[in-house]
Amino acid sequence: SSGINAEYGGGGIGRQKGTKRYGTNRGRWPTKSAKFLIKLLLSAVNNAKNQDIDLKELFVSHFVIQRAPIKRRRTYKAHGKVSRYDSHPCHAEVILSLKDEDVDEMAGIDTNSRTKASLLKHKVTRLMKQGNGLKEGASAYQVAA
């Protein structure tokens, strides 16, 4: 189990002796969150098995965790006081892809040319604003990077 470094933005995280190997003295071991992520990955693998996809051909092409809206509740305290009791959920997304599947090639973009893709997008939007119309397919627009 690997620890998570809390060097930046780690207010309220105390010092831990096991974080010395990461070059800091603050960090955590989020086992509860890791269980959810393992469950999500196992679900994605089982979906691939159900679709008869070879598991050796799969890899994680996209993995993101984003904030979700805070769920607010109340907790009742002594002497008639009420305090907030918030939970901070998140949205987790994982996408498995085949190794030989290349999205850039399918779109007609050279490999490792994200700058060309960005220039192509700007060129297409410029043509749309001019009202010249659009041609079929991404190969109709040649962009020199």
Short mmCIF file of C-alpha atoms in Angstrom, two decimals:
data_model
loop_
_atom_site.label_atom_id
_atom_site.label_comp_id
_atom_site.label_asym_id
_atom_site.label_seq_id
_atom_site.Cartn_x
_atom_site.Cartn_y
_atom_site.Cartn_z
CA SER A 1 0.00 0.00 0.00
CA SER A 2 1.44 3.32 -1.10
CA GLY A 3 0.95 6.58 0.73
CA ILE A 4 -0.27 9.85 -0.75
CA ASN A 5 1.93 12.88 -0.30
CA ALA A 6 0.20 15.85 1.35
CA GLU A 7 2.91 18.46 0.85
CA TYR A 8 0.63 21.04 -0.79
CA GLY A 9 -2.85 21.90 0.39
CA GLY A 10 -2.65 19.43 3.23
CA GLY A 11 -4.09 21.56 5.98
CA GLY A 12 -5.12 19.46 8.93
CA ILE A 13 -3.07 16.43 7.92
CA GLY A 14 -0.72 15.51 10.72
CA ARG A 15 2.78 14.12 10.53
CA GLN A 16 3.20 10.41 9.83
CA LYS A 17 6.36 8.40 10.30
CA GLY A 18 5.78 6.24 7.21
CA THR A 19 5.96 9.17 4.79
CA LYS A 20 9.70 9.64 5.24
CA ARG A 21 10.38 7.53 2.13
CA TYR A 22 8.48 10.12 0.03
CA GLY A 23 10.69 12.98 1.24
CA THR A 24 8.07 14.58 3.47
CA ASN A 25 6.56 14.03 6.88
CA ARG A 26 2.86 14.49 5.98
CA GLY A 27 0.62 12.10 4.10
CA ARG A 28 -2.18 9.58 4.27
CA TRP A 29 -3.10 6.05 3.25
CA PRO A 30 -6.62 6.32 1.80
CA THR A 31 -7.69 2.68 2.01
CA LYS A 32 -11.42 3.44 1.82
CA SER A 33 -11.04 5.40 -1.42
CA ALA A 34 -8.73 2.73 -2.85
CA LYS A 35 -11.41 0.07 -2.26
CA PHE A 36 -13.89 2.06 -4.36
CA LEU A 37 -11.36 2.47 -7.18
CA ILE A 38 -10.50 -1.24 -7.15
CA LYS A 39 -14.22 -2.04 -7.33
CA LEU A 40 -14.57 0.34 -10.29
CA LEU A 41 -11.63 -1.27 -12.13
CA LEU A 42 -12.97 -4.77 -11.47
CA SER A 43 -16.34 -3.69 -12.84
CA ALA A 44 -14.69 -2.40 -16.02
CA VAL A 45 -12.75 -5.68 -16.39
CA ASN A 46 -15.93 -7.73 -15.92
CA ASN A 47 -17.69 -5.60 -18.56
CA ALA A 48 -14.84 -6.39 -20.96
CA LYS A 49 -15.14 -10.11 -20.16
CA ASN A 50 -18.88 -10.00 -20.89
CA GLN A 51 -18.13 -8.47 -24.30
CA ASP A 52 -15.56 -11.22 -25.07
CA ILE A 53 -12.58 -8.81 -25.18
CA ASP A 54 -9.10 -10.19 -24.52
CA LEU A 55 -7.94 -8.74 -21.18
CA LYS A 56 -4.28 -8.76 -22.25
CA GLU A 57 -5.15 -6.29 -25.02
CA LEU A 58 -6.72 -3.75 -22.61
CA PHE A 59 -5.13 -0.79 -20.87
CA VAL A 60 -6.46 2.16 -18.90
CA SER A 61 -6.63 4.99 -21.43
CA HIS A 62 -8.55 7.49 -19.30
CA PHE A 63 -8.88 7.78 -15.53
CA VAL A 64 -10.24 10.88 -13.82
CA ILE A 65 -11.75 11.77 -10.46
CA GLN A 66 -13.69 15.00 -10.14
CA ARG A 67 -15.54 16.81 -7.39
CA ALA A 68 -19.26 16.27 -7.04
CA PRO A 69 -21.73 18.66 -5.40
CA ILE A 70 -21.43 18.70 -1.62
CA LYS A 71 -24.22 16.90 0.20
CA ARG A 72 -25.23 18.90 3.24
CA ARG A 73 -26.83 17.49 6.37
CA ARG A 74 -27.23 18.64 9.96
CA THR A 75 -25.94 17.29 13.22
CA TYR A 76 -27.62 18.26 16.45
CA LYS A 77 -25.44 19.28 19.36
CA ALA A 78 -25.81 20.15 23.01
CA HIS A 79 -27.76 23.18 24.22
CA GLY A 80 -29.95 23.28 21.10
CA LYS A 81 -27.15 24.05 18.67
CA VAL A 82 -27.09 22.74 15.09
CA SER A 83 -23.99 22.31 12.93
CA ARG A 84 -23.33 21.41 9.32
CA TYR A 85 -22.44 17.83 8.55
CA ASP A 86 -21.14 17.80 4.97
CA SER A 87 -20.04 14.91 2.79
CA HIS A 88 -17.69 15.52 -0.12
CA PRO A 89 -18.46 12.92 -2.80
CA CYS A 90 -16.69 12.55 -6.14
CA HIS A 91 -17.27 11.30 -9.68
CA ALA A 92 -14.83 8.61 -10.82
CA GLU A 93 -14.48 7.68 -14.47
CA VAL A 94 -12.34 4.95 -16.01
CA ILE A 95 -12.09 4.02 -19.70
CA LEU A 96 -10.36 0.88 -20.91
CA SER A 97 -9.14 0.75 -24.52
CA LEU A 98 -7.55 -1.81 -26.77
CA LYS A 99 -3.80 -1.50 -27.30
CA ASP A 100 -3.95 -1.44 -31.08
CA GLU A 101 -6.79 1.07 -31.20
CA ASP A 102 -5.48 4.55 -31.93
CA VAL A 103 -7.96 7.40 -31.74
CA ASP A 104 -5.70 9.85 -33.58
CA GLU A 105 -5.34 7.55 -36.58
CA MET A 106 -9.10 7.03 -36.70
CA ALA A 107 -9.58 10.81 -36.78
CA GLY A 108 -6.97 11.21 -39.53
CA ILE A 109 -4.38 12.94 -37.33
CA ASP A 110 -0.71 11.95 -37.32
CA THR A 111 0.55 10.21 -34.19
CA ASN A 112 1.73 12.44 -31.34
CA SER A 113 0.44 15.59 -33.00
CA ARG A 114 -1.84 17.22 -30.50
CA THR A 115 -0.64 20.63 -31.73
CA LYS A 116 -1.81 19.74 -35.24
CA ALA A 117 -5.19 18.75 -33.82
CA SER A 118 -5.44 22.07 -32.00
CA LEU A 119 -4.49 24.00 -35.15
CA LEU A 120 -7.04 21.97 -37.13
CA LYS A 121 -9.75 22.87 -34.64
CA HIS A 122 -8.92 26.58 -34.91
CA LYS A 123 -8.88 26.36 -38.71
CA VAL A 124 -12.29 24.66 -38.84
CA THR A 125 -13.86 27.17 -36.45
CA ARG A 126 -12.39 30.04 -38.48
CA LEU A 127 -13.87 28.57 -41.68
CA MET A 128 -17.22 28.14 -39.98
CA LYS A 129 -17.23 31.79 -38.90
CA GLN A 130 -16.42 32.89 -42.46
CA GLY A 131 -19.36 30.87 -43.75
CA ASN A 132 -17.39 28.95 -46.40
CA GLY A 133 -18.93 25.66 -45.31
CA LEU A 134 -17.22 22.48 -44.21
CA LYS A 135 -15.82 19.57 -46.21
CA GLU A 136 -16.26 15.88 -45.36
CA GLY A 137 -13.74 14.24 -43.02
CA ALA A 138 -10.71 15.43 -41.11
CA SER A 139 -8.38 14.59 -44.00
CA ALA A 140 -9.87 17.44 -46.04
CA TYR A 141 -8.09 19.95 -43.82
CA GLN A 142 -4.32 19.82 -44.02
CA VAL A 143 -2.52 21.76 -41.31
CA ALA A 144 1.23 22.40 -41.25
CA ALA A 145 2.60 22.51 -37.71
#
